[in-house]
Short mmCIF file of C-alpha atoms in Angstrom, two decimals:
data_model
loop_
_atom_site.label_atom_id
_atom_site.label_comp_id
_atom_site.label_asym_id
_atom_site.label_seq_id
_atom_site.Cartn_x
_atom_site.Cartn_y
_atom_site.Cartn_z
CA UNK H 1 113.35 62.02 106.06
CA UNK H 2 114.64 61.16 109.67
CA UNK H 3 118.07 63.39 109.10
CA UNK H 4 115.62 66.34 107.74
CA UNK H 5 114.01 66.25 111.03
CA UNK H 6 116.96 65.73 113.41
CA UNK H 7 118.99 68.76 111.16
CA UNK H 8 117.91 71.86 113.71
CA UNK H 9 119.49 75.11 113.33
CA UNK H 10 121.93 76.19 115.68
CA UNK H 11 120.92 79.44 117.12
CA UNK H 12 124.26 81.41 117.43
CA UNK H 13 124.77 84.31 119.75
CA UNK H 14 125.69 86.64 117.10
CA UNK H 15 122.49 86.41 115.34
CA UNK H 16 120.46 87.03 118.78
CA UNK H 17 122.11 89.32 119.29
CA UNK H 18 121.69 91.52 116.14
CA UNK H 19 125.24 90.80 114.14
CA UNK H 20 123.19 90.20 111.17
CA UNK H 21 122.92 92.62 108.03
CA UNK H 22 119.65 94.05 108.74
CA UNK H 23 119.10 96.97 110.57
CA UNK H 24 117.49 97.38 114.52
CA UNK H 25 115.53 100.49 114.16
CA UNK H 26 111.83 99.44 115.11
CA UNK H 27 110.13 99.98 118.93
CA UNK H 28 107.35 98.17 120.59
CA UNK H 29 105.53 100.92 119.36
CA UNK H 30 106.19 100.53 115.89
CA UNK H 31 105.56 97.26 116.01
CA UNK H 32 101.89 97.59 117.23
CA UNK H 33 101.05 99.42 114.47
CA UNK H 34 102.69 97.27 111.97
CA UNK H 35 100.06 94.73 113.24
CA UNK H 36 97.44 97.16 113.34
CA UNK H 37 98.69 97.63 109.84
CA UNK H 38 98.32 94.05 108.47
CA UNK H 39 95.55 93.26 110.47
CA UNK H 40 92.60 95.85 109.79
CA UNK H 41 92.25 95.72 106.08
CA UNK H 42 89.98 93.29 103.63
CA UNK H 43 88.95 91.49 106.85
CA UNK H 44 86.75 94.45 108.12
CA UNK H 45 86.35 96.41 104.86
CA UNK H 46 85.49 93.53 102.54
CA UNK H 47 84.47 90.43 104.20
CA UNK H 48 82.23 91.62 106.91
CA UNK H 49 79.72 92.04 104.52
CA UNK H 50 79.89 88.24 102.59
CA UNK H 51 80.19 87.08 106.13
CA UNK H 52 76.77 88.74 107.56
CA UNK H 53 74.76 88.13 104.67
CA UNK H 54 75.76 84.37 103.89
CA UNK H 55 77.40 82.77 107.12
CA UNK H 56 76.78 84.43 110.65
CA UNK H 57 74.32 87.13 110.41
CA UNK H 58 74.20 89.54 113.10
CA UNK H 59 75.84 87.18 115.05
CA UNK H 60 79.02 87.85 113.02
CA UNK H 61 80.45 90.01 115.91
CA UNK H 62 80.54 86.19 117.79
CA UNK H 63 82.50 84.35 115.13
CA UNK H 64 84.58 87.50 115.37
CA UNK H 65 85.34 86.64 119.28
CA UNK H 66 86.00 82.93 117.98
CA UNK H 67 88.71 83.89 115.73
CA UNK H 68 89.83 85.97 117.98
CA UNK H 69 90.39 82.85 120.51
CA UNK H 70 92.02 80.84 118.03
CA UNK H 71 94.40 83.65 117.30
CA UNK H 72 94.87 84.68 120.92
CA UNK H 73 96.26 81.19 121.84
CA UNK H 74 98.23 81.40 118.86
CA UNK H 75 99.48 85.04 120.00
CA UNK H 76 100.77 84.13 123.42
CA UNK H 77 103.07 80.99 121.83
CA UNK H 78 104.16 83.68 119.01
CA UNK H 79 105.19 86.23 122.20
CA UNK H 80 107.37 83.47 123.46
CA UNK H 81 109.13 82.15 120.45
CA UNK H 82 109.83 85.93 119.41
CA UNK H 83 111.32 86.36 122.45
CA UNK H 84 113.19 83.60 122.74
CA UNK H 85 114.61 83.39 119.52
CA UNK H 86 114.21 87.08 118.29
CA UNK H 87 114.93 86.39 114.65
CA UNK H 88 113.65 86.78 110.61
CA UNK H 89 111.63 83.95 109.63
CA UNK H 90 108.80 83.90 111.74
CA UNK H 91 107.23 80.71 112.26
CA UNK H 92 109.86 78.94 109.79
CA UNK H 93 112.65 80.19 112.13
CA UNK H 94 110.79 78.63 114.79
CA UNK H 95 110.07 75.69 113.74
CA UNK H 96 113.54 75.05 112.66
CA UNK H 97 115.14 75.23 115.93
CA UNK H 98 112.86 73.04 117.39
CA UNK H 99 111.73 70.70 115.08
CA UNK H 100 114.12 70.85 112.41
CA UNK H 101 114.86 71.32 108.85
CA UNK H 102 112.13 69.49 107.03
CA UNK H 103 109.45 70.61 109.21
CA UNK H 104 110.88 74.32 108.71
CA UNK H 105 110.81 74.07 105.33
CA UNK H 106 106.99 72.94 105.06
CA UNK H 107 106.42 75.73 106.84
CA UNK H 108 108.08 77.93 105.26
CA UNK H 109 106.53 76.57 101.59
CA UNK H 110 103.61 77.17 103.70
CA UNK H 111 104.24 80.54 104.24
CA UNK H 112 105.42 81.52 101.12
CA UNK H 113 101.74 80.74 99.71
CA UNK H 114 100.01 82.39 102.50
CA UNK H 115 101.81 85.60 102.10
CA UNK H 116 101.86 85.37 98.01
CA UNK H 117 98.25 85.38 97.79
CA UNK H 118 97.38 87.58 100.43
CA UNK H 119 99.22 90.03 98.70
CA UNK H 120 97.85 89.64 95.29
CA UNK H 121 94.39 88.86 96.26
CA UNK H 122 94.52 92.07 98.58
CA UNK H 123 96.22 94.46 95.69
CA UNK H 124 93.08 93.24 93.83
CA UNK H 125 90.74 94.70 96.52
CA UNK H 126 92.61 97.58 96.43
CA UNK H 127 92.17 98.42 92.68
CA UNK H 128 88.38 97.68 93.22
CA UNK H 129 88.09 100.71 95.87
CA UNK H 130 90.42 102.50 93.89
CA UNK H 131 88.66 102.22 90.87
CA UNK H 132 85.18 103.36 92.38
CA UNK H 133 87.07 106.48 94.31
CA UNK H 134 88.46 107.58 90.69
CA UNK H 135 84.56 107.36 89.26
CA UNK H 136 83.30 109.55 92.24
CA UNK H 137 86.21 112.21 90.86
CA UNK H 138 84.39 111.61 87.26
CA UNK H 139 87.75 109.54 86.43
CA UNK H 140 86.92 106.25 84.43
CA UNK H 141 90.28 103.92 82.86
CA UNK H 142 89.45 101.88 80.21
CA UNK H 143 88.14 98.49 80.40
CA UNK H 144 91.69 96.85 78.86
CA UNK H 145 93.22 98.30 82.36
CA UNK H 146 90.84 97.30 84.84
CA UNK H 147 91.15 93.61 84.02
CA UNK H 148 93.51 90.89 83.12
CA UNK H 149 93.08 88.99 80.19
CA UNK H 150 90.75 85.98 81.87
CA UNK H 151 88.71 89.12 82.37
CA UNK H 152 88.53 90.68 78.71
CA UNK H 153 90.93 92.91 79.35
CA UNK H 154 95.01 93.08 79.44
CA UNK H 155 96.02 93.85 82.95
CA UNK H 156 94.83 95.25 86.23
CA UNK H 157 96.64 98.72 86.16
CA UNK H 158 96.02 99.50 89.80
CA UNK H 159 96.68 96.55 91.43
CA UNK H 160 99.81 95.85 88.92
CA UNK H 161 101.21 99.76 90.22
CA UNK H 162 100.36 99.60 93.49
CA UNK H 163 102.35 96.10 93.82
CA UNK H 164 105.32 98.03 92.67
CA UNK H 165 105.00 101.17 94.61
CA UNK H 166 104.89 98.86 98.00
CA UNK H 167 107.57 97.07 96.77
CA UNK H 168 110.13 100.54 96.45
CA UNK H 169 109.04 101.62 99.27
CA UNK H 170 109.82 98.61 101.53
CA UNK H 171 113.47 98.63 99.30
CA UNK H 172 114.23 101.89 100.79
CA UNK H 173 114.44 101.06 104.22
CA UNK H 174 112.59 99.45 107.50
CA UNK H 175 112.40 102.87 109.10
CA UNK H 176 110.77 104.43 105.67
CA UNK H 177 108.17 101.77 105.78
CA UNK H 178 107.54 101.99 109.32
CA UNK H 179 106.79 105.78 109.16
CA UNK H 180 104.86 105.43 105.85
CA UNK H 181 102.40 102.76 107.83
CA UNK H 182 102.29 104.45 110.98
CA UNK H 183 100.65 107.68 108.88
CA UNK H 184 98.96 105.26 106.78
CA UNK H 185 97.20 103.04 110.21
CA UNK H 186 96.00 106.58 111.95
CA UNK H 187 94.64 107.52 108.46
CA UNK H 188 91.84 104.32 108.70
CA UNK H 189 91.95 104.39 112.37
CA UNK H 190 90.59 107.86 111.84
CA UNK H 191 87.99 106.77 109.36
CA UNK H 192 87.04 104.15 111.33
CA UNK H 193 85.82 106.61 114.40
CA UNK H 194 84.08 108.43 111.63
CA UNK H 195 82.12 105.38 110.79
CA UNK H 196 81.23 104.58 114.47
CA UNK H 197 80.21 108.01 115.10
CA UNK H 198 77.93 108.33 112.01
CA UNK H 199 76.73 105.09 112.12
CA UNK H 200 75.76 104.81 115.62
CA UNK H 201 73.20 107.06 115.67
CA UNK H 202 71.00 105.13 112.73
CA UNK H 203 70.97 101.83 114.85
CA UNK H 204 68.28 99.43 114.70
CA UNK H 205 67.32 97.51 117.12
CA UNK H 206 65.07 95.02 114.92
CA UNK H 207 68.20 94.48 112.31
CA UNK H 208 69.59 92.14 115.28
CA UNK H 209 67.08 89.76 115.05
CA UNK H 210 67.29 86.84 114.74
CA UNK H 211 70.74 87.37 116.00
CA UNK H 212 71.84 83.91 115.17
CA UNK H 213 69.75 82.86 112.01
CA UNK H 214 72.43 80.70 110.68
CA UNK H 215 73.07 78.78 114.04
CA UNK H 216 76.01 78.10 115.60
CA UNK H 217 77.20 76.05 112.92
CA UNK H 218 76.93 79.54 110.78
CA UNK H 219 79.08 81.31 113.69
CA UNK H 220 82.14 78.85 112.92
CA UNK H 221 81.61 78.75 109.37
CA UNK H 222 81.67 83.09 109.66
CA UNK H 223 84.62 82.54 111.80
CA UNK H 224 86.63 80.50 109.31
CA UNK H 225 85.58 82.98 106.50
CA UNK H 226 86.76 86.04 108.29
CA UNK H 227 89.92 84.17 109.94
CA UNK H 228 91.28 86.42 107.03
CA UNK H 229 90.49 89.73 109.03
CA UNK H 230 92.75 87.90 111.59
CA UNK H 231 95.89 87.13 109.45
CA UNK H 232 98.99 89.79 109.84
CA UNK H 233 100.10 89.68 113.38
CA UNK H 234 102.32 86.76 112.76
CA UNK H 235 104.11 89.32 110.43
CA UNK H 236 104.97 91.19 113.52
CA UNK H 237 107.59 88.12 114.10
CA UNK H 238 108.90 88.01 111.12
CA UNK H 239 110.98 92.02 112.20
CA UNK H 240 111.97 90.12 115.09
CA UNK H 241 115.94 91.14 113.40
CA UNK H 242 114.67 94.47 112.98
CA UNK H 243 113.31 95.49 116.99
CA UNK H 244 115.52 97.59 119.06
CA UNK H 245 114.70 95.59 122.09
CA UNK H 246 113.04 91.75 120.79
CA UNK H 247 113.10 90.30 124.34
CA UNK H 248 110.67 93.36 125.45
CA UNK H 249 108.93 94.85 122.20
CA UNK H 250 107.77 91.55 120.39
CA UNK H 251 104.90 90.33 122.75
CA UNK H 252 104.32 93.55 123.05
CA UNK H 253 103.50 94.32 119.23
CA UNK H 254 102.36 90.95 119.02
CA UNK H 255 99.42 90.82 121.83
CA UNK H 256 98.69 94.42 121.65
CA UNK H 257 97.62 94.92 118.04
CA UNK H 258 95.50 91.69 118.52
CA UNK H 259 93.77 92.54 121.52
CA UNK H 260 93.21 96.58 119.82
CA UNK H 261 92.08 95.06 116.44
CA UNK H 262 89.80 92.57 118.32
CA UNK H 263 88.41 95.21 119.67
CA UNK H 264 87.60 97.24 116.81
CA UNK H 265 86.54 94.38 114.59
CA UNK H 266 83.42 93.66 117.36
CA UNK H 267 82.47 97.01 117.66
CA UNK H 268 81.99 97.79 113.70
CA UNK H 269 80.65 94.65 113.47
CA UNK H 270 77.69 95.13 116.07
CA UNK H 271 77.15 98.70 115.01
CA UNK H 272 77.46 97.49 110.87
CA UNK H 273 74.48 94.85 111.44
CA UNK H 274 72.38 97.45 113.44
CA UNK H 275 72.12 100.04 110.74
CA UNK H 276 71.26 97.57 107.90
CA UNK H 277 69.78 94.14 107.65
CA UNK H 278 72.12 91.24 107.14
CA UNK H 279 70.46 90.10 104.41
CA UNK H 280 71.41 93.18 102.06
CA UNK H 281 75.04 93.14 103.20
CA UNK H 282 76.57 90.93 100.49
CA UNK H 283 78.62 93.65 98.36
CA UNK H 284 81.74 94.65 97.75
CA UNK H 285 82.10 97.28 100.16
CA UNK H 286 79.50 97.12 102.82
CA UNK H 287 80.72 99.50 105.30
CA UNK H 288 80.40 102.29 102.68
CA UNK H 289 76.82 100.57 101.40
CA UNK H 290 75.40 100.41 104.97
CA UNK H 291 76.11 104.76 105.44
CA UNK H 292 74.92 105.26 101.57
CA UNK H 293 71.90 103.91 103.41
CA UNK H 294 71.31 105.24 106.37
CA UNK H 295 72.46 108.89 104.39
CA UNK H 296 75.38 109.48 105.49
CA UNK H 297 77.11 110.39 102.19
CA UNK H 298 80.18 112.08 103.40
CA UNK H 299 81.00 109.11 105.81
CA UNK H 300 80.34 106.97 102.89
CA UNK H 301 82.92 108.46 100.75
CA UNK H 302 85.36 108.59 103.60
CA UNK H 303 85.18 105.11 104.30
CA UNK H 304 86.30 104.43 100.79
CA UNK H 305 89.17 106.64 101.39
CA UNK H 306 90.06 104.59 104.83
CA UNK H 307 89.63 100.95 102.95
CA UNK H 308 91.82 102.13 100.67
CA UNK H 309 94.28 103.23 102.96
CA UNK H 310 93.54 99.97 104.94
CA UNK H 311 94.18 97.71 101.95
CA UNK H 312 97.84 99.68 101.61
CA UNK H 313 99.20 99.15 104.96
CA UNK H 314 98.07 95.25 104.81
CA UNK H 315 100.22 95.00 101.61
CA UNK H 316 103.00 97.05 102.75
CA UNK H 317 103.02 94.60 106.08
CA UNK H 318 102.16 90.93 104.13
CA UNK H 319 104.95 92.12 101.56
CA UNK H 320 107.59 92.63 104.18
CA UNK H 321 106.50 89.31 105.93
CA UNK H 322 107.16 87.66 101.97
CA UNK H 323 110.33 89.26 101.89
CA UNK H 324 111.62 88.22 105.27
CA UNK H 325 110.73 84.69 104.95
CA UNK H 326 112.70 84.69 101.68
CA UNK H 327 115.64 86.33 103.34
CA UNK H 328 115.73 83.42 106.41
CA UNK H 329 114.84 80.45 104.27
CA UNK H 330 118.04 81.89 101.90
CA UNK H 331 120.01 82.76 104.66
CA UNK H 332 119.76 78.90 105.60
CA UNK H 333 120.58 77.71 102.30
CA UNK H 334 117.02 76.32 101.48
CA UNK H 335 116.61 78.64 98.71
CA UNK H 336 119.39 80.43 96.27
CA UNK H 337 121.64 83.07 98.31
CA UNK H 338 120.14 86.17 96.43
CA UNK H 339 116.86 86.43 98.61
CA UNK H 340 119.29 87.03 101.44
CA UNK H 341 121.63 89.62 99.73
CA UNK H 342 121.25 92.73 101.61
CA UNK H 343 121.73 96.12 100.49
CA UNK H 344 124.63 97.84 102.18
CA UNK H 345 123.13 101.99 101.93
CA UNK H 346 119.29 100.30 102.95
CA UNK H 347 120.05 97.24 104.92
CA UNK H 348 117.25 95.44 103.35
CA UNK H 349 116.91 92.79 101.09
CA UNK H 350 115.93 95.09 97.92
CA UNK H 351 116.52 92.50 95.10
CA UNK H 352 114.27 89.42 97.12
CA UNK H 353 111.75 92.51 97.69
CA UNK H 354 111.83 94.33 93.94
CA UNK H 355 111.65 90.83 92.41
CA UNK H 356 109.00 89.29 94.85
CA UNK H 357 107.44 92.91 94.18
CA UNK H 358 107.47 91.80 90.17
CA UNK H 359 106.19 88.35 90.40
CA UNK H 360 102.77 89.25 93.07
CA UNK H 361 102.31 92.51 90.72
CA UNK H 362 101.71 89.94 87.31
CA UNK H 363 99.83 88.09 89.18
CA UNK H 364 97.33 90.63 90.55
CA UNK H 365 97.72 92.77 87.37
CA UNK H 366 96.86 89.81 85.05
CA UNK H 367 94.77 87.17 86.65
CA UNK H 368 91.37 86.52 88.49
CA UNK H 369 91.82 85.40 91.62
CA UNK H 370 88.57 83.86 93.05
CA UNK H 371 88.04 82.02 96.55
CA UNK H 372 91.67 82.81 97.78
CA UNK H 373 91.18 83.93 101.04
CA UNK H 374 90.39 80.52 102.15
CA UNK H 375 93.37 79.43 100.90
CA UNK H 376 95.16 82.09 102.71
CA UNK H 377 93.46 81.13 106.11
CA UNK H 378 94.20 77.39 106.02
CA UNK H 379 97.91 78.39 105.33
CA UNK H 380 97.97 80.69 108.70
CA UNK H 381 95.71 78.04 110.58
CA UNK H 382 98.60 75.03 109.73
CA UNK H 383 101.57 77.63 110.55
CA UNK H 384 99.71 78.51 113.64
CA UNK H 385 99.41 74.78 114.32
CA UNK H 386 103.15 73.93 113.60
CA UNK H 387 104.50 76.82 115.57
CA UNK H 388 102.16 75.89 118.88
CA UNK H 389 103.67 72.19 118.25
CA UNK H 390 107.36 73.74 118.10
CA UNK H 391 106.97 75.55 121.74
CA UNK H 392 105.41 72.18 123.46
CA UNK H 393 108.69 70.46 122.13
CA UNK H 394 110.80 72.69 123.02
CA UNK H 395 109.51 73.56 126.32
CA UNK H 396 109.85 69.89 127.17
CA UNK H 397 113.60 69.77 125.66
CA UNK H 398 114.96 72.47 126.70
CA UNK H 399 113.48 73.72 130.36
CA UNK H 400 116.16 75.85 131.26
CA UNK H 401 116.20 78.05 127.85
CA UNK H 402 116.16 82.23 128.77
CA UNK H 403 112.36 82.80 127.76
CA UNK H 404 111.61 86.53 128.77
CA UNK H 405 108.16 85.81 127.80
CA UNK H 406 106.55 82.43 128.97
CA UNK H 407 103.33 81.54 127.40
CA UNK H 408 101.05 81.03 130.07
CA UNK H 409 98.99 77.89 131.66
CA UNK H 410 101.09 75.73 129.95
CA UNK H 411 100.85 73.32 128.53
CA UNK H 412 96.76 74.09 127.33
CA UNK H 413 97.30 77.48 125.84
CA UNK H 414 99.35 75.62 123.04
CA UNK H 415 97.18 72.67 123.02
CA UNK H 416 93.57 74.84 123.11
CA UNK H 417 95.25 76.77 119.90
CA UNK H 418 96.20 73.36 117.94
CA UNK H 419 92.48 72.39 118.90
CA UNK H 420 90.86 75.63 117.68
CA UNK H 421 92.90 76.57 114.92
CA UNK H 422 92.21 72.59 113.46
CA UNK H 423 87.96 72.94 113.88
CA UNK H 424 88.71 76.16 112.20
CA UNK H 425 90.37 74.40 108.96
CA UNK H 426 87.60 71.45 109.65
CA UNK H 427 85.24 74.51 109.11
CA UNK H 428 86.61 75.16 105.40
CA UNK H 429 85.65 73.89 102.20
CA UNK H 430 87.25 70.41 100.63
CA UNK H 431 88.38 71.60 97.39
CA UNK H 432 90.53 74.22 99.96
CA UNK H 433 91.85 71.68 101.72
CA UNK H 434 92.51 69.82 98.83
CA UNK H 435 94.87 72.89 96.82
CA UNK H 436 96.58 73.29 100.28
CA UNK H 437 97.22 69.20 100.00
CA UNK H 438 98.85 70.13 96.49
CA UNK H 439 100.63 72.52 97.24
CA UNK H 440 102.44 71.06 100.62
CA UNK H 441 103.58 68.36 97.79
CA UNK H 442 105.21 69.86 95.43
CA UNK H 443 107.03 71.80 98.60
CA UNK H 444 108.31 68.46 99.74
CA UNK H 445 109.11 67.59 96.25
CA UNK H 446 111.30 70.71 95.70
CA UNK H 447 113.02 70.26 99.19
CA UNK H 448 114.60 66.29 98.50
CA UNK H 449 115.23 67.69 95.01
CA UNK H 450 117.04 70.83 95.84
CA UNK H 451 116.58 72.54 98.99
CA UNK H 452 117.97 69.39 101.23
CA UNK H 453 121.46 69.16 99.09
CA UNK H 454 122.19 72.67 99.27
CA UNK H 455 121.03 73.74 102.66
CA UNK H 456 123.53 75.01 104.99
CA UNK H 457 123.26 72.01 107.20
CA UNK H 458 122.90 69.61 104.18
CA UNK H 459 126.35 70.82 103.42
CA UNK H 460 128.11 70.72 106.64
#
């Protein structure tokens, strides 16, 4: 176990430098909105709602705030490691350089589970909204193709399609998927203003109060719930290989599309609980309930349109963050060489993302996935951890390292996000903690029984 974590990769100029196979076509720009892209989705659609009604009442719009801390410390660390070491892999890249391979490939493991389910669980979401926009056009599929078989039925159609239509479209090309989610994030945007300015008008006072009925103990337990809301600016890193300018345009896209989406998430919030009571928030689709309400029909129905526009960009976003974590773990020799075979018209990995595409699509198309967002958000919480660990080490190691982006008040921004994001997993459920538990083990199983051997370290 000591040589796993003394074997660090070696970060070679050519790779910094972009002599990789993947193409540099993405500007700070660009990579705003691909946060804004994975970021504002189920969080604000979905679990606003379940949130309100069962954790944090009005006060939802604090345990917002809170998980925006935890993130925001986690941000700034992010800015400096992308711009440091501006390459695929995201917090597994990280990780490797500084604390070396078997940490890496925890993380990694860790990654892969996080981005697996959010995909799935997400191209679930989006069949539900899809489903009840195809009813309002008088369209209704039958029962076998709503549902897997757990469910009575023999596969979610939507959610199995829409798996594979994300997963051609990110095999075309970075640039193709960059346009298709900047269109796709002013779409729900868009929406979004359409909801404030209906909305705002209906507000109730009264609906605020209590304002805290769950305490602060419900606050924390809201923010751990809708941590999920949160999750998808750490994908930003993982096109560190694919920014024109890393050193620049990283923090940039990183701390931008958190502080915008931050910004949004407390003002729907605030409005959302002011135009209905928090008790009669816990449905599916609460933002679209709440203006059914109040009357505002046409908002309503537009709303459904944005979420599922929302929902797309998130899984266009989480399935390139998959893909590229496959593609740096492979490139390493920690997994088989095919995830990092890239195509020489698209410069992408398009088997690793067709066949990743295949596996998330069965899963969402034939199984019921229940109580996985927790599971996502104790995944993000540990990388978060790991990757604020990485930057204390190596700030200590290596002083003098270029860093065109220094995380500030060091050394408590890094220790105030290892402190957060931790009473954030405290804040989860046992069993949670207990199916992340299993599934870091069979990770360090697989890596002494295969990974170690044939990594490209292990061999040299």
């Amino acid at each position: 176990m000591t040589q796993g974590l003394t074997r660090k990769k070696p970060i070679s100029a050519a790779l910094v430098n972009g002599e990789h196979g993947l193409a540099r076509s993405l500007s700070g720009l660009d990579l705003t909105l691909l946060g804004i892209g994975a970021i504002i989705g189920a969080g604000i659609f979905v679990l606003t709602g379940v949130a309100a009604a069962t954790k944090a009442g009005p006060a939802l719009s604090l345990s917002f705030v809170m998980g925006a801390v935890a993130c925001a410390f986690a941000a700034l660390v992010y800015a400096e490691f992308a711009s440091t070491v501006p390459l695929s892999g995201s917090a597994y890249t990280y990780t490797y350089v500084t604390l070396g391979e078997l940490p890496a490939w925890i993380i990694g493991w860790d990654l892969i589970l996080e981005y697996a389910l959010a995909c799935a669980t997400v191209a679930i979401g989006w069949s539900g909204y899809f489903l009840r926009l195809l009813a309002g056009l008088g369209i209704t599929l039958p029962a076998e193709l709503v549902g897997g078989p757990m469910q009575g039925g023999y596969i979610n159609l939507p959610a199995f399609g829409v798996m594979l239509l994300i997963s051609g479209l990110l095999a075309l090309g970075v640039r193709q998927t960059s346009l298709a989610n900047g269109l796709i994030v002013v779409l729900k945007l868009a929406v979004i203003g359409i909801f404030l300015y209906a909305a705002v008008p209906h507000v109730e006072p009264a609906n605020w109060q209590p304002f805290m009925p769950f305490g602060w103990e419900g606050v924390m337990a809201g923010a751990g719930l809708i941590f999920f809301a949160y999750i998808g600016f750490d994908a930003v890193s993982t096109a560190a290989e694919e920014a024109k300018n890393p050193q620049r345009d990283m923090p940039i896209g990183i701390i931008a599309s958190l502080v915008l989406c931050t910004l949004i998430y407390i003002a729907v919030t605030v409005v959302l609980t002011g135009i209905a009571p928090y008790t009669s928030l816990n449905v599916s689709d609460p933002i679209a309930f709440a203006l059914s309400r109040v009357g505002e029909r046409f908002a309503a129905g537009a709303t459904a349109i944005g979420a599922v526009a929302g929902l797309t960009s998130v899984l266009l976003v989480m399935m390139y963050g998959q893909t590229r974590v496959f593609y740096a773990m492979s490139r390493d020799g920690l997994l088989p060489k095919v995830f990092s075979t890239v195509h020489p018209r698209t410069r992408t990995p398009a088997r690793t993302i067709l066949a990743t595409g295949l596996v998330i699509a069965i899963a969402a198309g034939m199984l019921p996935i229940h109580e996985v967002a927790s599971l996502v958000n104790v995944g993000t919480l540990a990388a978060f951890i790991m990757v604020s660990v990485a930057v204390l080490y190596l700030r200590r190691a290596q002083p003098d390292l270029q860093r065109p982006f220094r995380t500030p008040f060091m050394p408590w921004v890094p220790i105030l996000a290892i402190l957060s994001c931790g009473y954030l997993i405290a804040s989860l459920e046992a069993v949670t903690l207990w199916r992340f538990v299993i599934w870091m083990l069979i990770g360090v199983v697989l890596y002494f029984a295969y990974a170690r051997q044939r990594s490209v370290l292990g061999r040299a």
